[in-house]
Amino acid sequence: LLSASLHGMLTNPATPWFSLKFKNIDMVDEDAANEWLEDATDKMYEAFNRSNFQQEIFELYHDLITFGTAAMYIEEDEEDIVRFSTRHIGEVYISENNKGKVDTVFRKFKLTARAAIMQFGEQNVSKTTRGIAMKDPYEEITILHVVYPRENYDPRKKDNKNMPFASCYIEPDNKHEISQSGFNEFPYVVPRYLKASFEIYGRSPAMTALPDVKMLNEMSKTTIKAAQKQVDPPLLVPDDGFILPVRTVPGGLNFYRAGTRDRIEPLNIGANNPLGLNMEEQRRNAIRDTFYVNQLMMQNGPQMTATEVVQRNEEKMRLLGPVLGRLQSELLRPMIDRTFAILLRKKLFRPAPEFLAGQDIQIEYVSPLAKAQRASELQSIMRAIEIFGSLAQVSPVFDHINIDNLVTHLAEIVGVPAKVLNSKSEVNAIRQQKQQQADQQMQMQQLQQVAQAGGQIAPLAKALPEEARALVAPQE
């Protein structure tokens, strides 16, 4: 449930979960820049949806919840543009740099000799592997993939041996280097669920719940034994008067000496199944709390009010906040950066305007979980607007608020797509057109008033004597 919830709240395929924006605030008013950025975002969503991203990311969440550390390999693909592969953490060994960021990965895995030749080429594998492929092509060999940052390389050269990260495939059993190349970006994303300051590998909810899980298993065994003893209890058989063996099967006949008072009776062991079941339920609740089941599932009960829903979401955000921050920095950001760089090298973005040269792009997370975290900010703004509305009757308090910036900020918080909003130039054009229409309407009203006034003066002018009309005529 927790892995499915993280998938739905962080990388839901049905809703946008990230957007791109410029770090330079002045670029917000540049329509051409915003159009290019929106087109680039659409291209990235298209690449994610076209690839196997959704299948692999769910496997990553599952590994993350189970083992505390997960690894995904991101590589270029001719057909799908980008290809994602979640690697089992049992194959992966990682190392951090001085900033606590994973920048070195050793992955040791098995591959059939036939698959190794198909992937690396017959001329690149060792002689031993070629011999194995001829005898038994499905026999597995050990491959070691090492990715680490290069310390000495020439960035002016474009060959794969002068890239920031080195990539080596090795046959450790045969001490043979299969290939050596490189990457412009670190191809692995290695998120950790939670970890202490001195640890490299992460901790998971499953690790926290493991003692309770083991205890629950032992308690269940005991409860089952107690139930078996109650349903099929041990029997008290007299040592004399019965012909053995005692038959306890349905319809079994047992012979005993007539006249004796001894009977076969069940042994009362005093089993207390309800106590065992109650203790098991306590362990189950502890396991559910470890995986946030009660917070993630809607509880059965009376209809919740809007305030209760908001409080429940805030509680969920407080619980998942630390996890979300780590996943954003160790999973989402490097994954989006790597995908953006691949699409940029493949020239899948349309040509950018020249004035965008040197502009930095940053990632904004707009997933349901990120929106829920900003819900308190939205509530504060709406509360302030309500207060200002009541004060506006006695003082022009809205003069303190930039309405245009407020609308833009609210649209950003609730996640309104940029394509449905008018740009600043379009807003100015609409306002100018409305102002022109208002000015024209005012001029028409003034002309109508003048015409009405002229119609009222004309009869009076005709009623004047000829001497008075002669005085008025020169003025006309």
CSV table of C-alpha atoms in Angstrom, one decimal:
chain,number,residue,atom,x,y,z
A,1,LEU,CA,0.0,0.0,0.0
A,2,LEU,CA,2.8,2.4,0.9
A,3,SER,CA,4.7,1.8,-2.4
A,4,ALA,CA,1.4,2.2,-4.4
A,5,SER,CA,0.7,5.4,-2.5
A,6,LEU,CA,4.1,6.9,-3.2
A,7,HIS,CA,3.7,6.0,-6.9
A,8,GLY,CA,0.3,7.7,-7.0
A,9,MET,CA,1.4,10.8,-5.0
A,10,LEU,CA,4.9,11.4,-6.6
A,11,THR,CA,4.8,10.1,-10.2
A,12,ASN,CA,1.2,9.6,-11.0
A,13,PRO,CA,0.9,9.0,-14.8
A,14,ALA,CA,-2.6,10.5,-14.8
A,15,THR,CA,-1.6,13.9,-13.5
A,16,PRO,CA,1.4,16.2,-13.9
A,17,TRP,CA,4.1,15.6,-11.3
A,18,PHE,CA,6.8,18.1,-12.3
A,19,SER,CA,7.3,21.2,-14.3
A,20,LEU,CA,10.2,23.3,-15.6
A,21,LYS,CA,10.8,26.9,-14.8
A,22,PHE,CA,13.6,29.4,-15.1
A,23,LYS,CA,15.6,30.4,-12.0
A,24,ASN,CA,15.7,34.0,-13.3
A,25,ILE,CA,12.4,35.6,-12.2
A,26,ASP,CA,12.5,38.2,-15.0
A,27,MET,CA,12.0,35.4,-17.6
A,28,VAL,CA,8.4,34.9,-16.3
A,29,ASP,CA,7.2,37.8,-18.5
A,30,GLU,CA,9.0,36.4,-21.6
A,31,ASP,CA,6.2,34.7,-23.7
A,32,ALA,CA,8.7,33.0,-26.1
A,33,ALA,CA,10.7,31.6,-23.2
A,34,ASN,CA,7.6,30.2,-21.4
A,35,GLU,CA,6.3,28.6,-24.7
A,36,TRP,CA,9.7,26.9,-25.2
A,37,LEU,CA,9.8,25.7,-21.6
A,38,GLU,CA,6.2,24.4,-21.8
A,39,ASP,CA,7.0,22.5,-25.1
A,40,ALA,CA,10.1,21.0,-23.5
A,41,THR,CA,8.0,19.8,-20.5
A,42,ASP,CA,5.5,18.2,-22.8
A,43,LYS,CA,8.3,16.4,-24.7
A,44,MET,CA,9.7,15.0,-21.4
A,45,TYR,CA,6.2,13.7,-20.4
A,46,GLU,CA,6.0,12.1,-23.8
A,47,ALA,CA,9.3,10.4,-23.3
A,48,PHE,CA,8.4,9.1,-19.8
A,49,ASN,CA,5.0,7.8,-21.0
A,50,ARG,CA,6.5,6.2,-24.1
A,51,SER,CA,9.1,4.3,-22.2
A,52,ASN,CA,8.8,1.6,-19.5
A,53,PHE,CA,9.1,4.2,-16.8
A,54,GLN,CA,5.8,3.5,-15.0
A,55,GLN,CA,6.5,-0.2,-14.6
A,56,GLU,CA,10.1,0.3,-13.4
A,57,ILE,CA,9.4,3.1,-11.0
A,58,PHE,CA,6.8,1.0,-9.2
A,59,GLU,CA,9.4,-1.7,-8.7
A,60,LEU,CA,11.7,0.9,-7.4
A,61,TYR,CA,9.2,2.1,-4.8
A,62,HIS,CA,8.6,-1.5,-3.8
A,63,ASP,CA,12.4,-2.1,-3.3
A,64,LEU,CA,12.6,1.2,-1.4
A,65,ILE,CA,9.9,0.3,1.1
A,66,THR,CA,11.3,-3.2,1.5
A,67,PHE,CA,15.1,-2.7,1.6
A,68,GLY,CA,15.4,1.0,2.3
A,69,THR,CA,17.7,1.5,-0.8
A,70,ALA,CA,16.8,1.1,-4.5
A,71,ALA,CA,18.7,1.6,-7.7
A,72,MET,CA,17.5,2.5,-11.2
A,73,TYR,CA,19.6,2.6,-14.4
A,74,ILE,CA,18.7,5.2,-17.0
A,75,GLU,CA,20.1,4.8,-20.5
A,76,GLU,CA,19.4,6.1,-24.0
A,77,ASP,CA,17.3,3.9,-26.3
A,78,GLU,CA,16.9,4.1,-30.1
A,79,GLU,CA,13.2,3.1,-30.1
A,80,ASP,CA,11.8,4.6,-26.8
A,81,ILE,CA,14.3,7.5,-26.4
A,82,VAL,CA,14.9,6.6,-22.8
A,83,ARG,CA,14.9,3.2,-21.1
A,84,PHE,CA,14.7,2.6,-17.3
A,85,SER,CA,15.8,-0.5,-15.5
A,86,THR,CA,15.3,-1.1,-11.8
A,87,ARG,CA,18.2,-3.2,-10.5
A,88,HIS,CA,17.9,-5.5,-7.5
A,89,ILE,CA,19.7,-3.9,-4.6
A,90,GLY,CA,21.4,-7.3,-3.8
A,91,GLU,CA,23.5,-6.7,-7.0
A,92,VAL,CA,24.5,-3.2,-6.2
A,93,TYR,CA,27.3,-1.7,-4.0
A,94,ILE,CA,27.4,2.0,-3.7
A,95,SER,CA,29.7,4.7,-2.4
A,96,GLU,CA,29.2,8.4,-1.6
A,97,ASN,CA,31.3,11.5,-2.3
A,98,ASN,CA,32.2,14.1,0.3
A,99,LYS,CA,28.8,15.7,-0.1
A,100,GLY,CA,26.9,12.6,0.8
A,101,LYS,CA,25.8,12.0,-2.8
A,102,VAL,CA,26.0,8.6,-4.4
A,103,ASP,CA,28.4,8.9,-7.3
A,104,THR,CA,29.9,5.4,-7.5
A,105,VAL,CA,28.1,2.1,-8.3
A,106,PHE,CA,29.5,-1.4,-8.5
A,107,ARG,CA,26.9,-3.8,-9.9
A,108,LYS,CA,27.7,-7.6,-9.9
A,109,PHE,CA,25.2,-9.7,-11.9
A,110,LYS,CA,24.8,-12.9,-13.8
A,111,LEU,CA,24.4,-13.2,-17.6
A,112,THR,CA,24.3,-16.2,-19.9
A,113,ALA,CA,27.3,-16.5,-22.2
A,114,ARG,CA,25.0,-16.2,-25.2
A,115,ALA,CA,23.5,-12.9,-23.8
A,116,ALA,CA,26.9,-11.6,-23.0
A,117,ILE,CA,28.1,-12.1,-26.6
A,118,MET,CA,24.9,-10.5,-28.0
A,119,GLN,CA,25.3,-7.5,-25.7
A,120,PHE,CA,29.0,-6.8,-25.9
A,121,GLY,CA,30.1,-8.6,-29.1
A,122,GLU,CA,32.1,-11.8,-29.5
A,123,GLN,CA,35.4,-10.0,-30.0
A,124,ASN,CA,35.0,-8.1,-26.7
A,125,VAL,CA,34.3,-11.0,-24.3
A,126,SER,CA,37.0,-13.2,-22.9
A,127,LYS,CA,38.2,-16.4,-24.6
A,128,THR,CA,36.8,-18.4,-21.7
A,129,THR,CA,33.3,-16.9,-22.3
A,130,ARG,CA,33.5,-17.7,-26.0
A,131,GLY,CA,34.3,-21.3,-25.2
A,132,ILE,CA,31.4,-21.5,-22.7
A,133,ALA,CA,29.1,-20.1,-25.3
A,134,MET,CA,30.1,-22.9,-27.8
A,135,LYS,CA,29.6,-25.7,-25.2
A,136,ASP,CA,26.6,-24.4,-23.2
A,137,PRO,CA,25.3,-21.0,-24.4
A,138,TYR,CA,22.9,-20.8,-21.4
A,139,GLU,CA,25.6,-21.2,-18.7
A,140,GLU,CA,25.8,-18.0,-16.6
A,141,ILE,CA,28.9,-15.9,-16.2
A,142,THR,CA,29.6,-13.1,-13.7
A,143,ILE,CA,29.7,-9.5,-15.0
A,144,LEU,CA,30.8,-6.5,-13.0
A,145,HIS,CA,29.6,-3.0,-14.1
A,146,VAL,CA,31.5,-0.1,-12.5
A,147,VAL,CA,30.4,3.5,-12.8
A,148,TYR,CA,32.5,6.2,-11.1
A,149,PRO,CA,33.5,9.8,-11.6
A,150,ARG,CA,36.6,10.5,-13.7
A,151,GLU,CA,39.2,12.7,-12.1
A,152,ASN,CA,41.4,13.2,-15.2
A,153,TYR,CA,39.7,13.8,-18.5
A,154,ASP,CA,39.7,16.4,-21.2
A,155,PRO,CA,36.2,18.0,-21.5
A,156,ARG,CA,37.2,19.4,-24.9
A,157,LYS,CA,37.2,15.9,-26.4
A,158,LYS,CA,33.9,14.3,-27.3
A,159,ASP,CA,34.9,10.7,-27.1
A,160,ASN,CA,33.4,8.4,-24.5
A,161,LYS,CA,36.7,8.1,-22.6
A,162,ASN,CA,36.6,11.8,-21.8
A,163,MET,CA,33.3,12.0,-20.2
A,164,PRO,CA,32.7,13.0,-16.5
A,165,PHE,CA,31.7,9.5,-15.5
A,166,ALA,CA,33.6,6.3,-16.5
A,167,SER,CA,31.8,3.1,-17.3
A,168,CYS,CA,33.6,-0.3,-17.3
A,169,TYR,CA,32.3,-3.8,-17.8
A,170,ILE,CA,34.6,-6.5,-16.4
A,171,GLU,CA,34.6,-10.3,-16.1
A,172,PRO,CA,36.0,-10.6,-12.6
A,173,ASP,CA,36.5,-14.4,-12.7
A,174,ASN,CA,38.6,-14.1,-15.9
A,175,LYS,CA,40.2,-10.8,-15.0
A,176,HIS,CA,39.1,-9.5,-18.4
A,177,GLU,CA,37.9,-5.9,-19.2
A,178,ILE,CA,35.0,-6.2,-21.7
A,179,SER,CA,34.6,-2.5,-22.5
A,180,GLN,CA,35.3,1.0,-21.2
A,181,SER,CA,33.2,4.0,-22.0
A,182,GLY,CA,31.5,6.9,-20.2
A,183,PHE,CA,28.5,9.0,-19.4
A,184,ASN,CA,27.9,12.7,-19.3
A,185,GLU,CA,25.6,12.3,-16.3
A,186,PHE,CA,25.5,9.7,-13.6
A,187,PRO,CA,23.3,7.0,-15.1
A,188,TYR,CA,22.1,5.5,-11.8
A,189,VAL,CA,19.6,7.0,-9.3
A,190,VAL,CA,20.0,5.5,-5.9
A,191,PRO,CA,17.4,6.8,-3.4
A,192,ARG,CA,17.4,5.9,0.2
A,193,TYR,CA,14.1,5.9,2.2
A,194,LEU,CA,15.7,7.0,5.5
A,195,LYS,CA,19.2,6.8,6.9
A,196,ALA,CA,21.4,7.9,9.8
A,197,SER,CA,24.2,10.4,9.3
A,198,PHE,CA,26.9,7.7,9.4
A,199,GLU,CA,25.2,5.3,7.1
A,200,ILE,CA,25.4,4.8,3.3
A,201,TYR,CA,22.6,2.3,2.8
A,202,GLY,CA,19.1,3.3,3.8
A,203,ARG,CA,16.6,2.0,6.3
A,204,SER,CA,13.1,0.9,5.3
A,205,PRO,CA,9.7,0.6,7.1
A,206,ALA,CA,10.0,-3.2,6.6
A,207,MET,CA,13.2,-3.2,8.7
A,208,THR,CA,11.4,-1.4,11.5
A,209,ALA,CA,8.4,-3.8,11.3
A,210,LEU,CA,10.6,-6.9,11.0
A,211,PRO,CA,10.7,-7.7,14.8
A,212,ASP,CA,6.9,-7.4,15.0
A,213,VAL,CA,6.5,-9.5,11.9
A,214,LYS,CA,8.6,-12.3,13.4
A,215,MET,CA,6.8,-12.1,16.7
A,216,LEU,CA,3.4,-12.2,14.9
A,217,ASN,CA,4.4,-15.3,13.1
A,218,GLU,CA,5.4,-17.1,16.3
A,219,MET,CA,2.2,-15.9,18.0
A,220,SER,CA,0.1,-17.2,15.1
A,221,LYS,CA,1.8,-20.6,15.5
A,222,THR,CA,0.9,-20.7,19.2
A,223,THR,CA,-2.7,-19.5,18.6
A,224,ILE,CA,-3.2,-22.2,15.9
A,225,LYS,CA,-1.9,-24.9,18.2
A,226,ALA,CA,-4.2,-23.7,21.0
A,227,ALA,CA,-7.1,-23.7,18.5
A,228,GLN,CA,-6.2,-27.2,17.4
A,229,LYS,CA,-6.2,-28.4,21.0
A,230,GLN,CA,-9.6,-26.9,21.6
A,231,VAL,CA,-11.1,-28.3,18.4
A,232,ASP,CA,-9.4,-31.7,18.7
A,233,PRO,CA,-8.3,-31.9,22.3
A,234,PRO,CA,-6.1,-34.5,23.9
A,235,LEU,CA,-8.0,-37.4,25.5
A,236,LEU,CA,-8.0,-38.9,29.0
A,237,VAL,CA,-8.1,-42.6,28.6
A,238,PRO,CA,-8.4,-45.0,31.7
A,239,ASP,CA,-5.5,-47.4,32.0
A,240,ASP,CA,-7.9,-50.2,32.4
A,241,GLY,CA,-11.2,-51.3,31.1
A,242,PHE,CA,-10.7,-50.3,27.4
A,243,ILE,CA,-9.5,-52.4,24.5
A,244,LEU,CA,-6.8,-50.5,22.7
A,245,PRO,CA,-6.3,-48.8,20.4
A,246,VAL,CA,-8.8,-45.9,21.0
A,247,ARG,CA,-10.5,-44.9,17.8
A,248,THR,CA,-11.2,-41.1,17.6
A,249,VAL,CA,-12.3,-41.1,14.0
A,250,PRO,CA,-16.0,-40.2,13.2
A,251,GLY,CA,-18.1,-43.4,13.8
A,252,GLY,CA,-15.2,-45.2,15.5
A,253,LEU,CA,-16.2,-48.1,17.8
A,254,ASN,CA,-14.4,-48.4,21.2
A,255,PHE,CA,-15.0,-51.5,23.4
A,256,TYR,CA,-14.8,-51.2,27.2
A,257,ARG,CA,-15.6,-53.5,30.1
A,258,ALA,CA,-19.3,-53.3,31.1
A,259,GLY,CA,-20.0,-52.0,34.5
A,260,THR,CA,-17.1,-49.7,34.8
A,261,ARG,CA,-17.6,-46.0,35.3
A,262,ASP,CA,-14.5,-44.7,33.6
A,263,ARG,CA,-15.0,-42.8,30.3
A,264,ILE,CA,-12.8,-41.3,27.7
A,265,GLU,CA,-12.9,-37.6,28.4
A,266,PRO,CA,-11.2,-34.5,26.7
A,267,LEU,CA,-8.3,-32.9,28.6
A,268,ASN,CA,-9.2,-29.4,29.7
A,269,ILE,CA,-6.0,-27.4,28.9
A,270,GLY,CA,-7.4,-24.0,29.7
A,271,ALA,CA,-6.6,-22.5,26.3
A,272,ASN,CA,-7.5,-18.8,25.9
A,273,ASN,CA,-7.7,-18.1,22.2
A,274,PRO,CA,-9.3,-14.6,22.6
A,275,LEU,CA,-6.2,-13.4,24.5
A,276,GLY,CA,-3.9,-14.7,21.8
A,277,LEU,CA,-6.0,-13.1,19.0
A,278,ASN,CA,-6.0,-9.8,20.8
A,279,MET,CA,-2.2,-9.8,21.2
A,280,GLU,CA,-1.9,-10.7,17.5
A,281,GLU,CA,-4.1,-7.7,16.6
A,282,GLN,CA,-1.8,-5.5,18.6
A,283,ARG,CA,1.2,-6.6,16.5
A,284,ARG,CA,-0.8,-6.2,13.3
A,285,ASN,CA,-1.7,-2.6,14.3
A,286,ALA,CA,1.9,-1.9,15.0
A,287,ILE,CA,2.9,-3.2,11.6
A,288,ARG,CA,0.1,-1.1,10.0
A,289,ASP,CA,1.4,2.0,11.8
A,290,THR,CA,4.9,1.4,10.5
A,291,PHE,CA,3.6,1.4,6.9
A,292,TYR,CA,1.2,4.3,7.5
A,293,VAL,CA,-1.8,2.2,6.6
A,294,ASN,CA,-4.2,4.1,8.8
A,295,GLN,CA,-3.0,7.5,7.4
A,296,LEU,CA,-3.1,6.4,3.8
A,297,MET,CA,-6.5,4.7,3.8
A,298,MET,CA,-9.9,6.3,4.2
A,299,GLN,CA,-11.3,5.2,7.5
A,300,ASN,CA,-14.9,3.8,7.8
A,301,GLY,CA,-17.1,6.1,9.8
A,302,PRO,CA,-19.2,9.3,9.6
A,303,GLN,CA,-18.7,11.7,6.7
A,304,MET,CA,-15.7,13.9,7.5
A,305,THR,CA,-15.9,17.7,7.3
A,306,ALA,CA,-13.7,19.8,5.1
A,307,THR,CA,-11.6,20.8,8.1
A,308,GLU,CA,-11.1,17.2,9.1
A,309,VAL,CA,-10.0,16.3,5.6
A,310,VAL,CA,-7.5,19.2,5.6
A,311,GLN,CA,-6.2,18.1,9.1
A,312,ARG,CA,-5.8,14.5,7.9
A,313,ASN,CA,-3.8,15.6,4.8
A,314,GLU,CA,-1.6,17.8,7.0
A,315,GLU,CA,-0.9,14.8,9.3
A,316,LYS,CA,0.0,12.7,6.3
A,317,MET,CA,2.4,15.4,5.1
A,318,ARG,CA,4.1,15.7,8.4
A,319,LEU,CA,4.7,11.9,8.4
A,320,LEU,CA,5.9,11.7,4.8
A,321,GLY,CA,7.6,15.0,4.7
A,322,PRO,CA,11.2,13.8,5.4
A,323,VAL,CA,10.7,10.9,3.0
A,324,LEU,CA,9.5,13.3,0.3
A,325,GLY,CA,12.4,15.6,0.7
A,326,ARG,CA,14.9,12.8,0.3
A,327,LEU,CA,13.1,11.3,-2.7
A,328,GLN,CA,13.0,14.7,-4.4
A,329,SER,CA,16.8,15.1,-4.1
A,330,GLU,CA,17.9,11.5,-4.6
A,331,LEU,CA,15.3,10.2,-7.1
A,332,LEU,CA,13.2,12.8,-8.9
A,333,ARG,CA,15.8,15.5,-9.5
A,334,PRO,CA,18.6,13.3,-10.9
A,335,MET,CA,16.1,11.3,-12.9
A,336,ILE,CA,14.6,14.4,-14.5
A,337,ASP,CA,18.0,16.0,-15.1
A,338,ARG,CA,19.3,12.8,-16.8
A,339,THR,CA,16.2,12.5,-19.0
A,340,PHE,CA,16.3,16.2,-20.0
A,341,ALA,CA,20.0,15.9,-21.0
A,342,ILE,CA,19.3,12.8,-23.1
A,343,LEU,CA,16.5,14.6,-25.0
A,344,LEU,CA,18.6,17.7,-25.4
A,345,ARG,CA,21.5,15.6,-27.0
A,346,LYS,CA,19.0,13.9,-29.3
A,347,LYS,CA,17.8,17.4,-30.4
A,348,LEU,CA,14.1,16.5,-29.6
A,349,PHE,CA,13.4,20.0,-28.2
A,350,ARG,CA,12.6,22.7,-30.7
A,351,PRO,CA,15.3,25.4,-31.2
A,352,ALA,CA,15.4,27.7,-28.1
A,353,PRO,CA,15.3,31.5,-28.5
A,354,GLU,CA,18.8,33.1,-28.5
A,355,PHE,CA,18.2,35.1,-25.4
A,356,LEU,CA,17.8,31.9,-23.4
A,357,ALA,CA,21.5,31.1,-23.7
A,358,GLY,CA,23.0,30.8,-20.2
A,359,GLN,CA,19.7,30.7,-18.4
A,360,ASP,CA,19.4,28.1,-15.7
A,361,ILE,CA,16.3,25.8,-15.5
A,362,GLN,CA,15.0,24.5,-12.2
A,363,ILE,CA,12.5,21.7,-11.4
A,364,GLU,CA,9.2,22.4,-9.7
A,365,TYR,CA,7.3,19.4,-8.2
A,366,VAL,CA,3.5,19.6,-8.8
A,367,SER,CA,2.6,16.1,-7.8
A,368,PRO,CA,-0.5,15.5,-5.5
A,369,LEU,CA,1.8,15.1,-2.5
A,370,ALA,CA,3.6,18.4,-3.3
A,371,LYS,CA,0.3,20.2,-3.8
A,372,ALA,CA,-0.9,18.9,-0.5
A,373,GLN,CA,2.2,20.2,1.2
A,374,ARG,CA,1.4,23.7,-0.1
A,375,ALA,CA,-2.3,23.4,1.0
A,376,SER,CA,-1.5,25.3,4.2
A,377,GLU,CA,-0.1,28.2,2.2
A,378,LEU,CA,-3.3,28.3,0.1
A,379,GLN,CA,-5.4,28.3,3.2
A,380,SER,CA,-3.4,31.2,4.7
A,381,ILE,CA,-3.9,33.3,1.5
A,382,MET,CA,-7.6,32.6,1.3
A,383,ARG,CA,-8.0,33.5,5.0
A,384,ALA,CA,-6.2,36.7,4.4
A,385,ILE,CA,-8.5,37.6,1.5
A,386,GLU,CA,-11.5,37.0,3.7
A,387,ILE,CA,-10.1,39.3,6.4
A,388,PHE,CA,-9.3,42.0,3.8
A,389,GLY,CA,-12.8,41.6,2.4
A,390,SER,CA,-14.3,42.5,5.7
A,391,LEU,CA,-12.0,45.4,6.2
A,392,ALA,CA,-12.5,46.8,2.7
A,393,GLN,CA,-15.8,48.3,3.7
A,394,VAL,CA,-14.0,50.8,6.0
A,395,SER,CA,-10.6,51.1,4.3
A,396,PRO,CA,-9.1,50.4,0.8
A,397,VAL,CA,-6.9,47.6,2.1
A,398,PHE,CA,-6.7,45.8,-1.2
A,399,ASP,CA,-4.4,48.5,-2.4
A,400,HIS,CA,-1.7,46.6,-0.5
A,401,ILE,CA,-2.1,43.5,-2.8
A,402,ASN,CA,-0.8,43.0,-6.3
A,403,ILE,CA,-3.8,41.2,-7.7
A,404,ASP,CA,-2.0,40.0,-10.8
A,405,ASN,CA,0.8,38.4,-8.8
A,406,LEU,CA,-1.8,36.9,-6.4
A,407,VAL,CA,-3.7,35.2,-9.2
A,408,THR,CA,-0.4,33.9,-10.7
A,409,HIS,CA,0.7,32.5,-7.4
A,410,LEU,CA,-2.6,30.9,-6.6
A,411,ALA,CA,-2.7,29.2,-10.0
A,412,GLU,CA,0.8,27.9,-9.3
A,413,ILE,CA,-0.2,26.5,-5.9
A,414,VAL,CA,-3.2,24.6,-7.1
A,415,GLY,CA,-1.4,23.4,-10.2
A,416,VAL,CA,-3.3,25.1,-13.0
A,417,PRO,CA,-1.6,24.2,-16.4
A,418,ALA,CA,0.2,27.1,-17.9
A,419,LYS,CA,-1.4,26.5,-21.3
A,420,VAL,CA,-4.9,27.5,-20.0
A,421,LEU,CA,-3.6,30.8,-18.6
A,422,ASN,CA,-3.2,34.0,-20.7
A,423,SER,CA,0.3,35.4,-20.9
A,424,LYS,CA,1.1,38.8,-19.5
A,425,SER,CA,1.1,40.4,-23.0
A,426,GLU,CA,-2.3,38.7,-23.8
A,427,VAL,CA,-3.7,40.1,-20.5
A,428,ASN,CA,-2.4,43.6,-21.3
A,429,ALA,CA,-4.0,43.3,-24.8
A,430,ILE,CA,-7.3,42.2,-23.4
A,431,ARG,CA,-7.3,45.0,-20.8
A,432,GLN,CA,-6.4,47.6,-23.5
A,433,GLN,CA,-9.2,46.4,-25.7
A,434,LYS,CA,-11.7,46.6,-22.8
A,435,GLN,CA,-10.4,50.1,-22.0
A,436,GLN,CA,-10.9,51.2,-25.7
A,437,GLN,CA,-14.4,49.8,-25.6
A,438,ALA,CA,-15.1,51.6,-22.4
A,439,ASP,CA,-13.8,54.9,-23.9
A,440,GLN,CA,-15.9,54.5,-27.0
A,441,GLN,CA,-19.0,53.8,-25.0
A,442,MET,CA,-18.3,56.9,-22.9
A,443,GLN,CA,-17.9,59.0,-26.0
A,444,MET,CA,-21.2,57.7,-27.4
A,445,GLN,CA,-22.9,58.5,-24.1
A,446,GLN,CA,-21.4,62.1,-24.3
A,447,LEU,CA,-22.6,62.5,-27.9
A,448,GLN,CA,-26.1,61.3,-26.9
A,449,GLN,CA,-26.2,63.8,-24.1
A,450,VAL,CA,-25.1,66.6,-26.4
A,451,ALA,CA,-27.7,65.6,-29.0
A,452,GLN,CA,-30.4,65.5,-26.4
A,453,ALA,CA,-29.3,68.9,-25.1
A,454,GLY,CA,-29.3,70.2,-28.7
A,455,GLY,CA,-32.8,68.8,-29.3
A,456,GLN,CA,-34.0,70.7,-26.2
A,457,ILE,CA,-32.4,74.0,-27.2
A,458,ALA,CA,-33.7,74.0,-30.8
A,459,PRO,CA,-37.4,74.8,-29.9
A,460,LEU,CA,-36.3,77.5,-27.5
A,461,ALA,CA,-34.3,79.1,-30.2
A,462,LYS,CA,-37.2,79.2,-32.5
A,463,ALA,CA,-39.4,80.9,-29.9
A,464,LEU,CA,-36.9,83.8,-29.4
A,465,PRO,CA,-37.7,87.1,-31.1
A,466,GLU,CA,-35.9,88.0,-34.3
A,467,GLU,CA,-33.7,90.5,-32.5
A,468,ALA,CA,-32.4,87.8,-30.1
A,469,ARG,CA,-31.9,85.3,-32.9
A,470,ALA,CA,-29.8,87.9,-34.7
A,471,LEU,CA,-27.6,88.2,-31.7
A,472,VAL,CA,-27.1,84.4,-31.4
A,473,ALA,CA,-26.4,83.8,-35.1
A,474,PRO,CA,-22.9,85.4,-35.2
A,475,GLN,CA,-21.8,83.1,-32.3
A,476,GLU,CA,-22.8,80.0,-34.3
